[in-house]
Short mmCIF file of C-alpha atoms in Angstrom, two decimals:
data_model
loop_
_atom_site.label_atom_id
_atom_site.label_comp_id
_atom_site.label_asym_id
_atom_site.label_seq_id
_atom_site.Cartn_x
_atom_site.Cartn_y
_atom_site.Cartn_z
CA MET A 1 -1.76 -3.68 3.74
CA GLY A 2 0.76 -0.39 5.57
CA PRO A 3 5.82 3.55 6.69
CA ARG A 4 8.17 4.76 5.79
CA TRP A 5 5.18 6.14 3.85
CA LEU A 6 4.98 2.52 3.81
CA PHE A 7 1.94 3.73 5.46
CA ALA A 8 0.43 0.55 6.49
CA SER A 9 -2.80 1.01 4.95
CA SER A 10 -1.70 -1.90 2.99
CA PRO A 11 -3.29 -5.25 3.77
CA PRO A 12 -1.22 -7.37 5.95
CA CYS A 13 1.97 -7.26 7.83
CA SER A 14 5.29 -5.98 6.64
CA VAL A 15 8.00 -8.45 5.78
CA LYS A 16 11.53 -8.15 4.54
CA PRO A 17 11.99 -8.01 0.78
CA ILE A 18 12.00 -11.37 -0.87
CA LEU A 19 15.69 -11.39 -1.78
CA ALA A 20 18.30 -11.12 0.92
CA THR A 21 21.50 -9.42 -0.18
CA HIS A 22 23.49 -12.57 0.40
CA CYS A 23 21.13 -14.93 -1.40
CA SER A 24 21.45 -15.76 -5.09
CA CYS A 25 18.79 -16.86 -7.51
CA SER A 26 20.21 -20.37 -7.62
CA CYS A 27 20.12 -20.53 -3.83
CA ILE A 28 16.42 -19.77 -3.90
CA ARG A 29 15.78 -22.40 -6.53
CA ARG A 30 17.58 -25.02 -4.46
CA SER A 31 15.57 -24.23 -1.37
CA HIS A 32 12.41 -24.57 -3.47
CA HIS A 33 13.32 -28.22 -4.06
CA ARG A 34 14.01 -28.85 -0.38
CA ARG A 35 10.86 -27.53 1.21
CA GLY A 36 11.25 -29.72 4.26
CA SER A 37 14.81 -28.63 4.93
CA ALA A 38 16.02 -25.85 7.14
CA ASN A 39 17.24 -24.09 3.99
CA TRP A 40 13.70 -23.84 2.66
CA LEU A 41 12.17 -22.79 5.95
CA ASN A 42 14.74 -20.06 6.40
CA SER A 43 14.77 -18.89 2.79
CA PRO A 44 13.56 -15.41 1.82
CA VAL A 45 10.91 -16.96 -0.42
CA ALA A 46 9.40 -19.00 2.41
CA SER A 47 9.52 -16.01 4.72
CA THR A 48 7.62 -13.89 2.22
CA LEU A 49 5.08 -16.52 1.28
CA ALA A 50 4.33 -17.18 4.93
CA ASN A 51 3.06 -13.62 5.22
CA ILE A 52 0.92 -13.42 2.09
CA ASP A 53 -2.65 -12.26 2.59
CA ARG A 54 -2.45 -11.91 6.35
CA PRO A 55 -5.16 -9.71 7.85
CA PRO A 56 -4.02 -6.33 9.23
CA ALA A 57 -3.15 -7.67 12.67
CA ASN A 58 -2.27 -5.15 15.37
CA LYS A 59 -2.99 -2.25 13.06
CA PRO A 60 -5.50 0.22 14.50
CA LYS A 61 -8.38 1.14 12.23
CA LEU A 62 -8.61 4.89 11.65
CA SER A 63 -11.46 6.93 10.17
CA TYR A 64 -11.31 10.29 8.43
CA VAL A 65 -13.14 13.02 10.32
CA GLY A 66 -11.81 16.13 8.63
CA SER A 67 -8.44 17.82 8.76
CA ASN A 68 -9.68 20.40 11.29
CA VAL A 69 -10.85 17.85 13.86
CA SER A 70 -8.27 16.85 16.47
CA ASP A 71 -10.54 15.46 19.20
CA LYS A 72 -12.26 12.17 18.35
CA ALA A 73 -14.93 12.93 20.94
CA SER A 74 -16.19 15.72 18.68
CA TRP A 75 -16.82 13.30 15.83
CA GLN A 76 -20.37 12.12 15.28
CA SER A 77 -20.11 8.50 14.12
CA SER A 78 -22.99 8.65 11.70
CA THR A 79 -23.50 8.32 7.99
CA ASP A 80 -25.22 11.72 8.17
CA SER A 81 -22.09 13.39 9.53
CA LYS A 82 -20.53 15.78 7.05
CA VAL A 83 -16.80 16.09 6.81
CA THR A 84 -14.79 18.45 4.69
CA ALA A 85 -12.36 17.19 2.11
CA PRO A 86 -8.70 17.74 3.02
CA SER A 87 -6.94 20.64 1.36
CA LEU A 88 -3.80 19.79 -0.55
CA THR A 89 -0.61 20.63 1.32
CA LYS A 90 1.25 20.71 -1.99
CA LEU A 91 -0.33 21.30 -5.38
CA ASP A 92 0.23 19.11 -8.42
CA LYS A 93 2.27 21.82 -10.14
CA ALA A 94 4.72 21.91 -7.26
CA PHE A 95 5.22 18.15 -7.46
CA GLU A 96 5.57 18.30 -11.23
CA ALA A 97 8.28 20.91 -10.86
CA GLU A 98 10.16 18.26 -8.88
CA GLY A 99 9.56 15.64 -11.57
CA CYS A 100 6.62 13.78 -9.95
CA GLN A 101 3.21 13.35 -11.58
CA PHE A 102 0.03 12.03 -9.92
CA VAL A 103 -1.92 9.69 -12.20
CA TRP A 104 -5.47 8.37 -11.66
CA GLY A 105 -6.31 4.89 -12.91
CA MET A 106 -4.17 2.06 -14.21
CA ASN A 107 -2.97 3.70 -17.43
CA ASP A 108 0.64 2.65 -18.10
CA LEU A 109 0.87 0.93 -14.71
CA THR A 110 1.64 -2.80 -14.70
CA VAL A 111 1.16 -5.40 -11.99
CA SER A 112 4.85 -6.32 -12.19
CA ASP A 113 5.86 -2.70 -11.53
CA LEU A 114 3.47 -2.55 -8.59
CA ASN A 115 4.73 -5.81 -7.11
CA ALA A 116 8.30 -4.52 -7.48
CA LEU A 117 7.36 -1.41 -5.46
CA PHE A 118 5.64 -3.53 -2.81
CA GLN A 119 8.75 -5.65 -2.51
CA LYS A 120 10.95 -2.57 -2.03
CA VAL A 121 8.86 -1.30 0.88
CA GLY A 122 8.48 -4.72 2.50
CA PHE A 123 4.88 -5.57 1.58
CA PRO A 124 4.12 -9.26 0.97
CA LEU A 125 4.40 -10.56 -2.57
CA ARG A 126 1.00 -10.64 -4.29
CA ASP A 127 -0.10 -13.23 -6.80
CA PRO A 128 -0.15 -11.24 -10.10
CA ASN A 129 -3.55 -12.53 -11.24
CA ARG A 130 -5.22 -11.84 -7.91
CA LEU A 131 -3.54 -8.44 -7.65
CA GLN A 132 -4.85 -7.53 -11.10
CA LEU A 133 -8.32 -8.64 -10.03
CA ALA A 134 -8.08 -6.50 -6.90
CA LEU A 135 -7.05 -3.48 -8.96
CA ASP A 136 -9.89 -4.04 -11.44
CA HIS A 137 -12.37 -4.02 -8.55
CA SER A 138 -10.89 -1.03 -6.74
CA HIS A 139 -12.99 2.12 -6.55
CA SER A 140 -10.05 4.48 -7.04
CA VAL A 141 -6.41 3.96 -7.96
CA LEU A 142 -3.78 6.70 -7.67
CA TRP A 143 -0.09 6.42 -8.43
CA ILE A 144 2.92 8.64 -8.97
CA ARG A 145 5.36 8.42 -11.86
CA SER A 146 8.70 10.04 -12.47
CA MET A 147 8.52 12.64 -15.22
CA LYS A 148 12.22 12.64 -15.94
CA GLN A 149 15.38 10.57 -15.79
CA SER A 150 17.48 11.15 -12.68
CA ARG A 151 19.91 9.43 -10.37
CA TRP A 152 16.94 8.37 -8.23
CA ALA A 153 14.50 7.16 -10.90
CA ARG A 154 14.09 6.46 -14.58
CA GLN A 155 11.53 8.38 -16.62
CA GLY A 156 8.07 6.87 -16.19
CA GLN A 157 9.05 4.83 -13.12
CA LEU A 158 6.45 4.10 -10.44
CA LEU A 159 7.32 6.15 -7.34
CA GLY A 160 4.23 5.78 -5.16
CA PHE A 161 0.83 4.10 -5.06
CA ALA A 162 -2.47 3.99 -3.17
CA ARG A 163 -5.95 2.65 -3.84
CA ALA A 164 -9.40 2.58 -2.27
CA THR A 165 -12.24 0.10 -2.22
CA SER A 166 -15.80 1.33 -1.71
CA ASP A 167 -19.49 0.61 -2.08
CA GLY A 168 -19.66 3.93 -3.91
CA ALA A 169 -22.11 5.50 -1.49
CA LEU A 170 -21.51 5.08 2.24
CA SER A 171 -18.02 3.84 3.01
CA ALA A 172 -14.53 3.39 1.59
CA THR A 173 -11.22 1.95 2.77
CA ILE A 174 -7.75 3.06 1.67
CA TRP A 175 -5.18 0.33 1.02
CA ASP A 176 -1.61 -0.24 -0.15
CA VAL A 177 -0.14 3.22 0.38
CA ALA A 178 3.50 2.81 -0.58
CA VAL A 179 6.32 5.11 -1.68
CA ASN A 180 9.66 4.10 -3.16
CA PRO A 181 12.22 4.30 -0.31
CA ALA A 182 14.39 6.69 -2.35
CA TRP A 183 11.47 9.15 -2.45
CA GLN A 184 10.16 8.85 1.08
CA ARG A 185 10.05 11.97 3.25
CA SER A 186 9.40 14.09 0.17
CA GLY A 187 5.66 14.55 0.71
CA LEU A 188 4.55 11.90 -1.77
CA GLY A 189 2.80 9.73 0.82
CA ARG A 190 0.90 12.67 2.24
CA GLY A 191 0.04 13.73 -1.29
CA LEU A 192 -1.40 10.31 -2.11
CA VAL A 193 -3.57 10.14 1.00
CA GLU A 194 -4.79 13.75 0.72
CA ARG A 195 -5.82 13.34 -2.92
CA LEU A 196 -7.43 9.96 -2.49
CA THR A 197 -9.34 11.06 0.62
CA ALA A 198 -10.46 14.30 -1.04
CA ARG A 199 -11.85 12.44 -4.05
CA LEU A 200 -13.80 10.02 -1.84
CA VAL A 201 -15.22 12.77 0.38
CA ASN A 202 -16.17 14.87 -2.65
CA GLU A 203 -18.14 11.85 -3.92
CA ASP A 204 -20.21 12.14 -0.70
CA ILE A 205 -18.75 8.96 0.76
CA THR A 206 -19.09 9.73 4.45
CA ILE A 207 -16.95 7.00 6.01
CA VAL A 208 -13.34 6.75 4.85
CA SER A 209 -11.08 4.44 6.84
CA LEU A 210 -7.72 2.71 6.75
CA TYR A 211 -5.50 0.47 8.85
CA ALA A 212 -2.30 2.10 10.09
CA GLU A 213 1.00 0.87 11.42
CA PRO A 214 1.18 1.93 15.10
CA ASN A 215 4.28 4.06 14.44
CA VAL A 216 2.48 6.25 11.88
CA VAL A 217 -0.84 6.79 13.65
CA GLY A 218 0.33 10.29 14.60
CA LEU A 219 0.94 11.11 10.95
CA TYR A 220 -2.55 10.01 9.98
CA ASN A 221 -3.97 12.00 12.89
CA ARG A 222 -2.45 15.12 11.34
CA LEU A 223 -4.17 14.23 8.07
CA GLY A 224 -7.57 14.09 9.78
CA PHE A 225 -7.84 10.39 10.70
CA VAL A 226 -8.72 9.26 14.23
CA ALA A 227 -9.10 5.90 15.95
CA ASN A 228 -12.67 4.65 15.98
CA PRO A 229 -14.72 5.70 19.04
CA ASP A 230 -15.21 3.34 21.98
CA GLY A 231 -12.19 1.27 21.02
CA ILE A 232 -14.03 -0.59 18.27
CA LYS A 233 -11.68 -2.84 16.34
CA GLY A 234 -12.04 -4.41 12.93
CA MET A 235 -11.83 -8.17 12.45
CA ALA A 236 -10.79 -10.18 9.41
CA PHE A 237 -11.39 -13.75 8.27
CA GLN A 238 -8.36 -15.57 6.93
CA LYS A 239 -8.34 -18.88 5.12
CA THR A 240 -5.33 -20.87 6.23
CA SER A 241 -3.53 -22.68 3.44
CA LYS A 242 -0.04 -23.46 2.24
CA PRO A 243 1.29 -21.50 -0.73
CA GLY A 244 0.92 -23.38 -4.01
CA LYS A 245 3.70 -24.36 -6.35
CA ALA A 246 2.87 -21.59 -8.83
CA LEU A 247 3.18 -18.92 -6.17
CA VAL A 248 6.46 -20.35 -4.95
CA GLU A 249 7.83 -20.27 -8.48
CA GLN A 250 6.56 -16.70 -8.93
CA ALA A 251 8.35 -15.66 -5.75
CA ALA A 252 11.60 -17.22 -6.97
CA ALA A 253 11.23 -15.56 -10.38
CA THR A 254 10.67 -12.14 -8.79
CA ALA A 255 13.75 -12.63 -6.63
CA ALA A 256 15.76 -13.58 -9.72
CA VAL A 257 14.71 -10.39 -11.51
CA ALA A 258 15.59 -8.31 -8.46
CA ALA A 259 19.04 -9.89 -8.44
#
């Protein structure tokens, strides 16, 4: 889950990208055939697969209370509480002038592009079929694409992403906020969270939450999110299992493409 406008609202823990700079595709294939060896256990593929689908451990759960609220004690934890949608720090036209366009929905966005972005920011590799299923069942999907060719991106390239799940009435959770490292610290992460939160609040969804990396809690506080009252913490159930052969091969294939 997620910064580096890595944000942390992404599901599980951050890991290093699947392909180490010193490791070749053939090296990864060899370690796939020697699972019991030290080479396999220490390989980038094994390291990544070991962290797939972990619950958001040690990530405080934050809830949106309005951009003008700085004291969590003033927040009424009730579904009847009304919060105001965040105002946009930077309008779409300003981002477009810099070559960045916010896009709602999955139009022109592929799972492979999304997994490539996740890998760049250190998120765990996702099984493509399950990731597609998660996207299909998301309440809102927002991403950013490059509008022009530049030294930092190709035209149409995925620059940032965020999504939300929701029951459509009472509560929603923001996940997978990620921004290409070359575009971090340019306001894209803030822009994603502001727009996604505003849409949810304007749909009268009264509880909007996310899980944050400890080092970016202050950033989310400035966006109107606070830690839940009374120190309440979320819990997650995780099914423990070893990664299957198909997922191992997918990890190796992704590493080969990255090479």
